[in-house]
Every structure is written in C-alpha cells, then in structure tokens.
PDB file of C-alpha atoms and ligand atoms in Angstrom:
ATOM      1  CA  UNK T   1      63.391 132.354 104.923  1.00 96.00           C
ATOM      2  CA  UNK T   2      64.700 130.456 101.919  1.00 97.00           C
ATOM      3  CA  UNK T   3      67.003 127.890 102.592  1.00 98.00           C
ATOM      4  CA  UNK T   4      68.724 124.844 100.905  1.00 98.00           C
ATOM      5  CA  UNK T   5      69.662 121.471 102.674  1.00 98.00           C
ATOM      6  CA  UNK T   6      72.511 120.035 100.964  1.00 98.00           C
ATOM      7  CA  UNK T   7      74.363 116.846 101.591  1.00 98.00           C
ATOM      8  CA  UNK T   8      74.923 113.269 100.459  1.00 97.00           C
ATOM      9  CA  UNK T   9      72.189 110.735 100.616  1.00 98.00           C
ATOM     10  CA  UNK T  10      71.472 109.692 104.085  1.00 97.00           C
ATOM     11  CA  UNK T  11      72.769 112.951 105.775  1.00 98.00           C
ATOM     12  CA  UNK T  12      69.650 113.954 107.250  1.00 98.00           C
ATOM     13  CA  UNK T  13      68.175 116.270 104.892  1.00 98.00           C
ATOM     14  CA  UNK T  14      64.732 114.720 104.840  1.00 97.00           C
ATOM     15  CA  UNK T  15      64.871 114.752 108.874  1.00 97.00           C
ATOM     16  CA  UNK T  16      65.836 118.145 109.224  1.00 98.00           C
ATOM     17  CA  UNK T  17      63.614 119.475 106.586  1.00 98.00           C
ATOM     18  CA  UNK T  18      60.607 118.341 108.445  1.00 97.00           C
ATOM     19  CA  UNK T  19      61.920 119.700 111.254  1.00 97.00           C
ATOM     20  CA  UNK T  20      62.566 123.117 109.925  1.00 97.00           C
ATOM     21  CA  UNK T  21      59.380 123.368 107.950  1.00 98.00           C
ATOM     22  CA  UNK T  22      57.491 123.133 111.222  1.00 97.00           C
ATOM     23  CA  UNK T  23      59.764 125.208 113.280  1.00 97.00           C
ATOM     24  CA  UNK T  24      59.702 128.325 110.840  1.00 97.00           C
ATOM     25  CA  UNK T  25      56.177 127.596 109.022  1.00 97.00           C
ATOM     26  CA  UNK T  26      57.896 127.126 105.705  1.00 98.00           C
ATOM     27  CA  UNK T  27      56.903 124.569 102.816  1.00 98.00           C
ATOM     28  CA  UNK T  28      59.169 121.709 102.667  1.00 98.00           C
ATOM     29  CA  UNK T  29      60.310 120.842  98.941  1.00 98.00           C
ATOM     30  CA  UNK T  30      61.831 117.649  98.157  1.00 98.00           C
ATOM     31  CA  UNK T  31      62.817 116.655  94.492  1.00 98.00           C
ATOM     32  CA  UNK T  32      63.106 112.884  95.705  1.00 97.00           C
ATOM     33  CA  UNK T  33      59.487 112.929  97.632  1.00 96.00           C
ATOM     34  CA  UNK T  34      58.198 114.625  94.432  1.00 98.00           C
ATOM     35  CA  UNK T  35      59.320 111.888  92.280  1.00 98.00           C
ATOM     36  CA  UNK T  36      58.488 108.764  94.373  1.00 96.00           C
ATOM     37  CA  UNK T  37      54.714 110.449  94.435  1.00 96.00           C
ATOM     38  CA  UNK T  38      54.804 110.576  90.851  1.00 97.00           C
ATOM     39  CA  UNK T  39      56.067 107.074  90.856  1.00 97.00           C
ATOM     40  CA  UNK T  40      53.204 106.014  92.974  1.00 95.00           C
ATOM     41  CA  UNK T  41      50.575 108.101  90.680  1.00 97.00           C
ATOM     42  CA  UNK T  42      52.001 106.094  87.536  1.00 97.00           C
ATOM     43  CA  UNK T  43      52.479 109.614  85.647  1.00 97.00           C
ATOM     44  CA  UNK T  44      54.755 109.861  82.532  1.00 96.00           C
ATOM     45  CA  UNK T  45      57.130 111.828  84.575  1.00 96.00           C
ATOM     46  CA  UNK T  46      57.065 109.073  87.315  1.00 97.00           C
ATOM     47  CA  UNK T  47      57.850 106.589  84.778  1.00 97.00           C
ATOM     48  CA  UNK T  48      60.855 108.318  83.378  1.00 96.00           C
ATOM     49  CA  UNK T  49      62.057 109.117  87.015  1.00 97.00           C
ATOM     50  CA  UNK T  50      61.706 105.617  88.205  1.00 97.00           C
ATOM     51  CA  UNK T  51      64.438 104.626  85.820  1.00 97.00           C
ATOM     52  CA  UNK T  52      67.136 106.658  87.211  1.00 98.00           C
ATOM     53  CA  UNK T  53      66.121 106.346  90.412  1.00 98.00           C
ATOM     54  CA  UNK T  54      65.972 102.592  90.794  1.00 96.00           C
ATOM     55  CA  UNK T  55      69.671 102.655  89.627  1.00 96.00           C
ATOM     56  CA  UNK T  56      70.587 105.482  91.972  1.00 97.00           C
ATOM     57  CA  UNK T  57      71.298 107.951  88.919  1.00 98.00           C
ATOM     58  CA  UNK T  58      70.264 111.625  88.840  1.00 98.00           C
ATOM     59  CA  UNK T  59      66.926 112.301  87.125  1.00 98.00           C
ATOM     60  CA  UNK T  60      67.895 114.487  83.944  1.00 98.00           C
ATOM     61  CA  UNK T  61      68.105 118.361  84.737  1.00 98.00           C
ATOM     62  CA  UNK T  62      65.270 119.299  82.238  1.00 97.00           C
ATOM     63  CA  UNK T  63      62.858 117.063  84.077  1.00 98.00           C
ATOM     64  CA  UNK T  64      63.906 118.129  87.742  1.00 98.00           C
ATOM     65  CA  UNK T  65      64.491 121.747  87.114  1.00 98.00           C
ATOM     66  CA  UNK T  66      60.741 122.257  85.686  1.00 97.00           C
ATOM     67  CA  UNK T  67      58.896 120.391  88.527  1.00 97.00           C
ATOM     68  CA  UNK T  68      60.960 122.891  90.967  1.00 97.00           C
ATOM     69  CA  UNK T  69      60.244 125.881  88.701  1.00 96.00           C
ATOM     70  CA  UNK T  70      56.324 124.933  88.906  1.00 95.00           C
ATOM     71  CA  UNK T  71      56.487 124.288  92.697  1.00 96.00           C
ATOM     72  CA  UNK T  72      58.295 127.398  93.512  1.00 95.00           C
ATOM     73  CA  UNK T  73      55.917 129.894  91.686  1.00 92.00           C
ATOM     74  CA  UNK T  74      53.211 128.784  93.911  1.00 94.00           C
ATOM     75  CA  UNK T  75      51.923 131.412  96.521  1.00 94.00           C
ATOM     76  CA  UNK T  76      52.978 129.669  99.746  1.00 96.00           C
ATOM     77  CA  UNK T  77      56.553 129.594  98.358  1.00 95.00           C
ATOM     78  CA  UNK T  78      56.444 133.236  97.221  1.00 93.00           C
ATOM     79  CA  UNK T  79      55.076 134.626 100.372  1.00 94.00           C
ATOM     80  CA  UNK T  80      56.797 132.266 103.116  1.00 96.00           C
ATOM     81  CA  UNK T  81      59.751 130.730 101.552  1.00 96.00           C
ATOM     82  CA  UNK T  82      60.925 127.194 101.537  1.00 97.00           C
ATOM     83  CA  UNK T  83      63.251 124.608 102.790  1.00 98.00           C
ATOM     84  CA  UNK T  84      64.582 122.811  99.670  1.00 98.00           C
ATOM     85  CA  UNK T  85      65.751 119.354 100.147  1.00 98.00           C
ATOM     86  CA  UNK T  86      67.724 117.346  97.641  1.00 98.00           C
ATOM     87  CA  UNK T  87      67.928 120.334  94.899  1.00 98.00           C
ATOM     88  CA  UNK T  88      69.930 121.563  93.468  1.00 98.00           C
ATOM     89  CA  UNK T  89      72.233 118.330  92.666  1.00 98.00           C
ATOM     90  CA  UNK T  90      73.974 119.759  89.574  1.00 98.00           C
ATOM     91  CA  UNK T  91      75.758 123.170  88.617  1.00 97.00           C
ATOM     92  CA  UNK T  92      73.058 123.607  86.026  1.00 98.00           C
ATOM     93  CA  UNK T  93      70.169 123.145  88.793  1.00 98.00           C
ATOM     94  CA  UNK T  94      71.909 125.713  90.960  1.00 97.00           C
ATOM     95  CA  UNK T  95      72.264 128.150  87.938  1.00 97.00           C
ATOM     96  CA  UNK T  96      68.412 127.498  87.224  1.00 98.00           C
ATOM     97  CA  UNK T  97      67.355 127.845  90.712  1.00 97.00           C
ATOM     98  CA  UNK T  98      69.287 131.110  90.580  1.00 96.00           C
ATOM     99  CA  UNK T  99      67.344 132.079  87.506  1.00 95.00           C
ATOM    100  CA  UNK T 100      64.161 131.112  89.305  1.00 94.00           C
ATOM    101  CA  UNK T 101      64.741 133.399  92.234  1.00 94.00           C
ATOM    102  CA  UNK T 102      65.286 136.178  90.210  1.00 91.00           C
ATOM    103  CA  UNK T 103      62.189 135.891  88.360  1.00 86.00           C
ATOM    104  CA  UNK T 104      60.139 136.062  91.813  1.00 82.00           C
ATOM    105  CA  UNK T 105      62.627 138.645  93.128  1.00 83.00           C
ATOM    106  CA  UNK T 106      63.601 136.376  96.351  1.00 88.00           C
ATOM    107  CA  UNK T 107      67.254 135.577  97.024  1.00 92.00           C
ATOM    108  CA  UNK T 108      68.444 132.527  98.901  1.00 96.00           C
ATOM    109  CA  UNK T 109      69.294 133.206 102.938  1.00 96.00           C
ATOM    110  CA  UNK T 110      71.451 130.172 103.317  1.00 97.00           C
ATOM    111  CA  UNK T 111      72.653 126.797 102.017  1.00 98.00           C
ATOM    112  CA  UNK T 112      73.267 124.436 104.973  1.00 98.00           C
ATOM    113  CA  UNK T 113      75.637 121.779 104.246  1.00 98.00           C
ATOM    114  CA  UNK T 114      75.314 118.727 106.284  1.00 98.00           C
ATOM    115  CA  UNK T 115      78.805 116.779 106.589  1.00 96.00           C
ATOM    116  CA  UNK T 116      78.674 112.961 107.392  1.00 96.00           C
ATOM    117  CA  UNK T 117      81.038 110.223 106.719  1.00 93.00           C
ATOM    118  CA  UNK T 118      80.268 107.621 103.783  1.00 90.00           C
ATOM    119  CA  UNK T 119      80.315 104.538 106.554  1.00 89.00           C
ATOM    120  CA  UNK T 120      77.656 106.293 108.407  1.00 94.00           C
ATOM    121  CA  UNK T 121      75.699 107.235 105.538  1.00 95.00           C
ATOM    122  CA  UNK T 122      75.332 103.747 104.282  1.00 93.00           C
ATOM    123  CA  UNK T 123      74.317 102.257 107.686  1.00 93.00           C
ATOM    124  CA  UNK T 124      71.815 105.114 108.153  1.00 95.00           C
ATOM    125  CA  UNK T 125      70.331 104.279 104.840  1.00 95.00           C
ATOM    126  CA  UNK T 126      70.101 100.538 105.276  1.00 94.00           C
ATOM    127  CA  UNK T 127      68.261 100.930 108.741  1.00 95.00           C
ATOM    128  CA  UNK T 128      65.826 103.628 107.438  1.00 95.00           C
ATOM    129  CA  UNK T 129      62.151 103.392 107.774  1.00 96.00           C
ATOM    130  CA  UNK T 130      59.595 105.918 106.387  1.00 96.00           C
ATOM    131  CA  UNK T 131      55.868 106.566 107.448  1.00 97.00           C
ATOM    132  CA  UNK T 132      53.651 105.792 104.512  1.00 95.00           C
ATOM    133  CA  UNK T 133      51.203 108.281 105.882  1.00 95.00           C
ATOM    134  CA  UNK T 134      53.016 111.283 107.131  1.00 94.00           C
ATOM    135  CA  UNK T 135      56.509 110.746 105.977  1.00 94.00           C
ATOM    136  CA  UNK T 136      58.053 110.581 109.644  1.00 95.00           C
ATOM    137  CA  UNK T 137      61.511 108.759 109.529  1.00 96.00           C
ATOM    138  CA  UNK T 138      63.003 106.168 111.850  1.00 97.00           C
ATOM    139  CA  UNK T 139      66.048 104.156 111.984  1.00 96.00           C
ATOM    140  CA  UNK T 140      66.485 100.539 113.167  1.00 95.00           C
ATOM    141  CA  UNK T 141      70.076 101.354 114.267  1.00 94.00           C
ATOM    142  CA  UNK T 142      69.516 105.106 115.464  1.00 93.00           C
ATOM    143  CA  UNK T 143      66.100 106.179 116.309  1.00 93.00           C
ATOM    144  CA  UNK T 144      63.518 103.031 116.095  1.00 96.00           C
ATOM    145  CA  UNK T 145      59.995 103.305 116.212  1.00 97.00           C
ATOM    146  CA  UNK T 146      58.470 102.204 119.438  1.00 98.00           C
ATOM    147  CA  UNK T 147      56.626  99.326 117.569  1.00 97.00           C
ATOM    148  CA  UNK T 148      58.364  97.681 114.615  1.00 95.00           C
ATOM    149  CA  UNK T 149      56.851  98.716 111.054  1.00 96.00           C
ATOM    150  CA  UNK T 150      54.129 101.459 112.839  1.00 98.00           C
ATOM    151  CA  UNK T 151      54.862 105.326 112.818  1.00 98.00           C
ATOM    152  CA  UNK T 152      55.193 106.997 116.364  1.00 97.00           C
ATOM    153  CA  UNK T 153      53.455 109.934 115.089  1.00 96.00           C
ATOM    154  CA  UNK T 154      50.161 108.655 113.323  1.00 98.00           C
ATOM    155  CA  UNK T 155      50.156 105.126 113.669  1.00 98.00           C
ATOM    156  CA  UNK T 156      50.686 104.709 109.760  1.00 98.00           C
ATOM    157  CA  UNK T 157      52.560 101.737 108.413  1.00 98.00           C
ATOM    158  CA  UNK T 158      56.498 101.895 107.657  1.00 97.00           C
ATOM    159  CA  UNK T 159      58.078 101.232 104.437  1.00 95.00           C
ATOM    160  CA  UNK T 160      61.694 100.695 103.225  1.00 95.00           C
ATOM    161  CA  UNK T 161      62.634 102.725 100.016  1.00 94.00           C
ATOM    162  CA  UNK T 162      63.382 100.619  96.593  1.00 92.00           C
ATOM    163  CA  UNK T 163      66.593 102.634  96.410  1.00 95.00           C
ATOM    164  CA  UNK T 164      67.869 101.700  99.994  1.00 94.00           C
ATOM    165  CA  UNK T 165      69.748  98.466  98.469  1.00 89.00           C
ATOM    166  CA  UNK T 166      73.283  98.361  99.478  1.00 88.00           C
ATOM    167  CA  UNK T 167      74.192  98.450  95.792  1.00 91.00           C
ATOM    168  CA  UNK T 168      72.277 101.239  94.984  1.00 95.00           C
ATOM    169  CA  UNK T 169      73.015 103.093  97.987  1.00 94.00           C
ATOM    170  CA  UNK T 170      76.776 103.086  96.897  1.00 94.00           C
ATOM    171  CA  UNK T 171      76.014 104.212  93.594  1.00 96.00           C
ATOM    172  CA  UNK T 172      73.989 107.099  95.177  1.00 96.00           C
ATOM    173  CA  UNK T 173      77.070 108.009  97.256  1.00 95.00           C
ATOM    174  CA  UNK T 174      79.489 107.746  94.017  1.00 96.00           C
ATOM    175  CA  UNK T 175      76.962 109.899  92.130  1.00 97.00           C
ATOM    176  CA  UNK T 176      77.036 112.420  94.946  1.00 97.00           C
ATOM    177  CA  UNK T 177      80.658 112.621  94.721  1.00 96.00           C
ATOM    178  CA  UNK T 178      81.032 112.468  91.328  1.00 97.00           C
ATOM    179  CA  UNK T 179      78.454 115.169  90.131  1.00 96.00           C
ATOM    180  CA  UNK T 180      76.625 116.827  93.159  1.00 97.00           C
ATOM    181  CA  UNK T 181      79.484 117.746  95.343  1.00 95.00           C
ATOM    182  CA  UNK T 182      80.851 120.314  92.934  1.00 96.00           C
ATOM    183  CA  UNK T 183      77.579 122.354  93.796  1.00 97.00           C
ATOM    184  CA  UNK T 184      79.467 123.199  97.159  1.00 96.00           C
ATOM    185  CA  UNK T 185      82.176 125.365  95.339  1.00 94.00           C
ATOM    186  CA  UNK T 186      79.135 127.151  93.356  1.00 95.00           C
ATOM    187  CA  UNK T 187      77.706 128.389  96.581  1.00 95.00           C
ATOM    188  CA  UNK T 188      80.698 128.939  98.701  1.00 92.00           C
ATOM    189  CA  UNK T 189      81.791 131.425  95.890  1.00 90.00           C
ATOM    190  CA  UNK T 190      78.516 133.144  96.427  1.00 88.00           C
ATOM    191  CA  UNK T 191      79.487 133.196 100.279  1.00 89.00           C
ATOM    192  CA  UNK T 192      75.750 131.741 101.166  1.00 92.00           C
ATOM    193  CA  UNK T 193      77.349 128.008 102.538  1.00 96.00           C
ATOM    194  CA  UNK T 194      77.077 127.088 106.136  1.00 97.00           C
ATOM    195  CA  UNK T 195      78.770 123.628 106.930  1.00 97.00           C
ATOM    196  CA  UNK T 196      77.091 121.847 109.885  1.00 97.00           C
ATOM    197  CA  UNK T 197      78.624 118.452 111.370  1.00 97.00           C
ATOM    198  CA  UNK T 198      75.683 116.051 110.666  1.00 98.00           C
ATOM    199  CA  UNK T 199      77.227 113.091 112.676  1.00 97.00           C
ATOM    200  CA  UNK T 200      75.538 114.343 116.054  1.00 97.00           C
ATOM    201  CA  UNK T 201      72.128 113.571 117.405  1.00 96.00           C
ATOM    202  CA  UNK T 202      69.090 114.636 115.563  1.00 96.00           C
ATOM    203  CA  UNK T 203      68.206 117.404 117.738  1.00 97.00           C
ATOM    204  CA  UNK T 204      71.803 118.543 118.091  1.00 98.00           C
ATOM    205  CA  UNK T 205      71.726 119.052 114.413  1.00 98.00           C
ATOM    206  CA  UNK T 206      68.761 121.047 114.483  1.00 98.00           C
ATOM    207  CA  UNK T 207      70.144 123.227 117.287  1.00 98.00           C
ATOM    208  CA  UNK T 208      73.492 123.684 115.147  1.00 98.00           C
ATOM    209  CA  UNK T 209      71.368 124.772 112.035  1.00 98.00           C
ATOM    210  CA  UNK T 210      68.965 127.137 113.841  1.00 97.00           C
ATOM    211  CA  UNK T 211      71.944 128.745 115.869  1.00 97.00           C
ATOM    212  CA  UNK T 212      73.794 129.328 112.035  1.00 95.00           C
ATOM    213  CA  UNK T 213      70.599 130.581 111.056  1.00 94.00           C
ATOM    214  CA  UNK T 214      70.462 133.519 113.648  1.00 90.00           C
TER     215      UNK T 214
HETATM  216  P1  AP5 I   1      66.193 111.796  97.293  1.00 97.42           P
HETATM  217  O1  AP5 I   1      65.099 111.110  98.235  1.00 97.42           O
HETATM  218  O2  AP5 I   1      66.782 113.201  97.758  1.00 97.42           O
HETATM  219  O3  AP5 I   1      67.440 110.990  98.311  1.00 97.42           O
HETATM  220  P2  AP5 I   1      68.931 111.131  98.988  1.00 97.42           P
HETATM  221  O4  AP5 I   1      69.590 112.388  98.264  1.00 97.42           O
HETATM  222  O5  AP5 I   1      69.794 110.070  98.503  1.00 97.42           O
HETATM  223  O6  AP5 I   1      68.857 111.359 100.287  1.00 97.42           O
HETATM  224  P3  AP5 I   1      68.030 110.818 101.119  1.00 97.42           P
HETATM  225  O7  AP5 I   1      66.581 111.039 101.473  1.00 97.42           O
HETATM  226  O8  AP5 I   1      68.441 108.901 101.154  1.00 97.42           O
HETATM  227  O9  AP5 I   1      68.756 111.069 102.551  1.00 97.42           O
HETATM  228  P4  AP5 I   1      68.236 112.352 103.516  1.00 97.42           P
HETATM  229  O10 AP5 I   1      69.703 113.227 103.737  1.00 97.42           O
HETATM  230  O11 AP5 I   1      67.082 112.799 103.114  1.00 97.42           O
HETATM  231  O12 AP5 I   1      68.356 111.520 104.963  1.00 97.42           O
HETATM  232  P5  AP5 I   1      67.197 110.989 105.943  1.00 97.42           P
HETATM  233  O13 AP5 I   1      66.586 112.303 106.369  1.00 97.42           O
HETATM  234  O14 AP5 I   1      66.198 110.461 105.318  1.00 97.42           O
HETATM  235  O15 AP5 I   1      66.655 111.337  95.851  1.00 97.42           O
HETATM  236  C1  AP5 I   1      66.440 110.203  95.562  1.00 97.42           C
HETATM  237  C2  AP5 I   1      66.305 110.121  94.090  1.00 97.42           C
HETATM  238  O16 AP5 I   1      65.585 110.896  93.244  1.00 97.42           O
HETATM  239  C3  AP5 I   1      67.775 110.406  93.707  1.00 97.42           C
HETATM  240  O17 AP5 I   1      68.629 109.007  93.594  1.00 97.42           O
HETATM  241  C4  AP5 I   1      67.434 110.678  92.276  1.00 97.42           C
HETATM  242  O18 AP5 I   1      67.380 109.708  91.410  1.00 97.42           O
HETATM  243  C5  AP5 I   1      66.279 111.363  92.526  1.00 97.42           C
HETATM  244  N1  AP5 I   1      66.594 113.223  92.544  1.00 97.42           N
HETATM  245  C6  AP5 I   1      65.957 113.530  93.583  1.00 97.42           C
HETATM  246  N2  AP5 I   1      66.219 115.108  93.572  1.00 97.42           N
HETATM  247  C7  AP5 I   1      66.995 115.215  92.407  1.00 97.42           C
HETATM  248  C8  AP5 I   1      67.797 116.137  91.695  1.00 97.42           C
HETATM  249  N3  AP5 I   1      67.500 117.365  92.339  1.00 97.42           N
HETATM  250  N4  AP5 I   1      68.047 115.885  90.385  1.00 97.42           N
HETATM  251  C9  AP5 I   1      68.215 114.750  90.011  1.00 97.42           C
HETATM  252  N5  AP5 I   1      67.575 113.675  90.507  1.00 97.42           N
HETATM  253  C10 AP5 I   1      66.962 113.999  91.914  1.00 97.42           C
HETATM  254  O19 AP5 I   1      67.909 110.302 106.875  1.00 97.42           O
HETATM  255  C11 AP5 I   1      68.375 109.025 106.655  1.00 97.42           C
HETATM  256  C12 AP5 I   1      68.145 107.833 107.650  1.00 97.42           C
HETATM  257  O20 AP5 I   1      69.131 108.470 109.030  1.00 97.42           O
HETATM  258  C13 AP5 I   1      66.796 107.980 108.421  1.00 97.42           C
HETATM  259  O21 AP5 I   1      66.575 106.506 108.732  1.00 97.42           O
HETATM  260  C14 AP5 I   1      67.110 108.621 109.802  1.00 97.42           C
HETATM  261  O22 AP5 I   1      65.969 108.338 110.783  1.00 97.42           O
HETATM  262  C15 AP5 I   1      68.692 108.723 110.117  1.00 97.42           C
HETATM  263  N6  AP5 I   1      69.005 109.856 110.470  1.00 97.42           N
HETATM  264  C16 AP5 I   1      68.791 111.437 110.075  1.00 97.42           C
HETATM  265  N7  AP5 I   1      69.334 112.098 110.866  1.00 97.42           N
HETATM  266  C17 AP5 I   1      70.234 111.206 111.756  1.00 97.42           C
HETATM  267  C18 AP5 I   1      71.350 111.642 112.809  1.00 97.42           C
HETATM  268  N8  AP5 I   1      71.657 112.828 113.053  1.00 97.42           N
HETATM  269  N9  AP5 I   1      71.606 110.686 113.546  1.00 97.42           N
HETATM  270  C19 AP5 I   1      71.392 109.170 113.174  1.00 97.42           C
HETATM  271  N10 AP5 I   1      70.251 108.824 112.098  1.00 97.42           N
HETATM  272  C20 AP5 I   1      69.997 110.171 111.504  1.00 97.42           C
HETATM  273 MG1   MG I   2      65.555 112.447 101.950  1.00 97.42          MG
HETATM  274 ZN1   ZN I   3      53.122 108.524 110.296  1.00 97.42          ZN
END
C-alpha cells in the first residue's frame, strides 16, 4: 500500500502514520523526523535544515526531494509500499514524487487529507510531547502520558519540539496556507484525494481512514 498523509501542522499525520504503519506493515516515512535526526547527528544536511525548521519555513525542495528519493528506492518501500508523512508539501515535491513512483513503477493508492481547524492545531502543538526513544506522541490537553515526562509505551523520556513555540507554530500554519495547501488541488485533479475529519478522537480518525482505504 502506498499512501500519503496530508494536512497542516498538528493535524495528526505523525500520530496516524505510526498506527497505520503498524496496522498495514508498511514503512513510515516522515521528512520532519528525517530532518530532526539529521540535526541530532550534526550532519551538513541537518545544519542546513535546522535554519529553516527553527523559523517554521520549508527546507528547500532540492534537499527534501533528494532525501525522499534515497529512501523510497530502498527495498522495504519497493516491496511493501509506504505511508508518507509530511511530504509532499509543494507542487514541485508532488511532481518529483510522481517521477520517483514512475521510476519504480509503483503508483499511489490514496492521499488522505486530514482536516483540522487552525485554533485546534495551535492547542495541539503547544501541548505535544514526544518520546525520545520510540517516537510515541502524547498531549497535555488531549492524551496525557500516565506519568508526566515518561512514555507509556517504553518508559523513555519525553521532549517538546524546538519548533513548537507559539510564534513558530503560527508561521508553520501560515506556510501551510501559503505554500502547501495548493498540493490539494494537484491530487484532487488526479482523483486520489480522500478528505477526513481530523477533529475526532484518535481511534475514530484511524477507523475513518481504514474505512476509506477499504
Ligand atoms: P513536520 O515534522 O512534518 O511537522 P508538521 O508538518 O508541522 O507537522 P507536525 O509533526 O507538527 O504535526 P502532525 O500532523 O504530525 O501531528 P501529530 O500527530 O504530531 O515538519 C517539521 C519541519 O521540517 C517543517 O516545518 C519544515 O521546516 C521541515 N520539513 C518537513 N517536511 C518537509 C517537506 N516535505 N518540505 C520542506 N520542509 C519540510 O499531533 C500533534 C499533537 O496532537 C500530538 O500531541 C498528538 O498527540 C495530538 N493529537 C493527534 N491527533 C489527535 C486527535 N485526533 N485528537 C487530539 N489530539 C491529537
Ligand atoms: Mg509530525
Ligand atoms: Zn517511548
């Protein structure tokens, strides 16, 4: 199965991608996670990406397209498929993805567009905590970990993302409106788009997506 999870910052792309990746046994590919790993590893690409991420801007297309290309040609993706989380975010990226999938002869099955209102996004992101160890996601307003700062799944320590400051969050939402939203029209003209109400309980959103994919 080859699917894209599309939506604004805080829509729940990462949350749903983790669940769907397990449910369908497909690799989860998050460009945001790849960039954060590169920052942590102090690579040259990480250093470059960080400048953009700290401001809530998009990392340039050439860099982003190249890391996704290098990942999608690996065997787990060519044999099992993937759930893409946070890519594509520009028309250029969407066109590049089409070319990559042509190259491996694997068309997309669906683009799940997760809709959530802007005020809710800001509340979700300001309350987000992520596990350093396994990547599990928690939220002080919606799905609190049983013990503050500790992961329910693996006991690892939780952290707050550097770009989850109110000012950066607002810019990320603006960048989504100005640059990323146009990707919706690109996929709707390809008849691949499935809009989903993201303002429901996490399990309910998963059910809605699974139902749509059947
Ligand atoms: P990225 O990491 O992709 O961030 P984002 O798009 O801003 O999205 P988020 O990860 O913030 O939100 P999400 O939709 O995954 O929500 P989550 O599931 O965590 O990108 C970061 C940066 O990297 C970008 O700003 C850019 O600089 C760069 N970048 C990445 N990809 C790029 C690309 N393709 N091109 C260029 N640059 C790129 O949920 C949020 C919170 O809400 C959590 O606490 C969660 O527990 C909670 N929650 C989730 N679902 C629900 C629900 N249904 N009800 C209540 N709470 C919920
Ligand atoms: Mg995410
Ligand atoms: Zn964990």
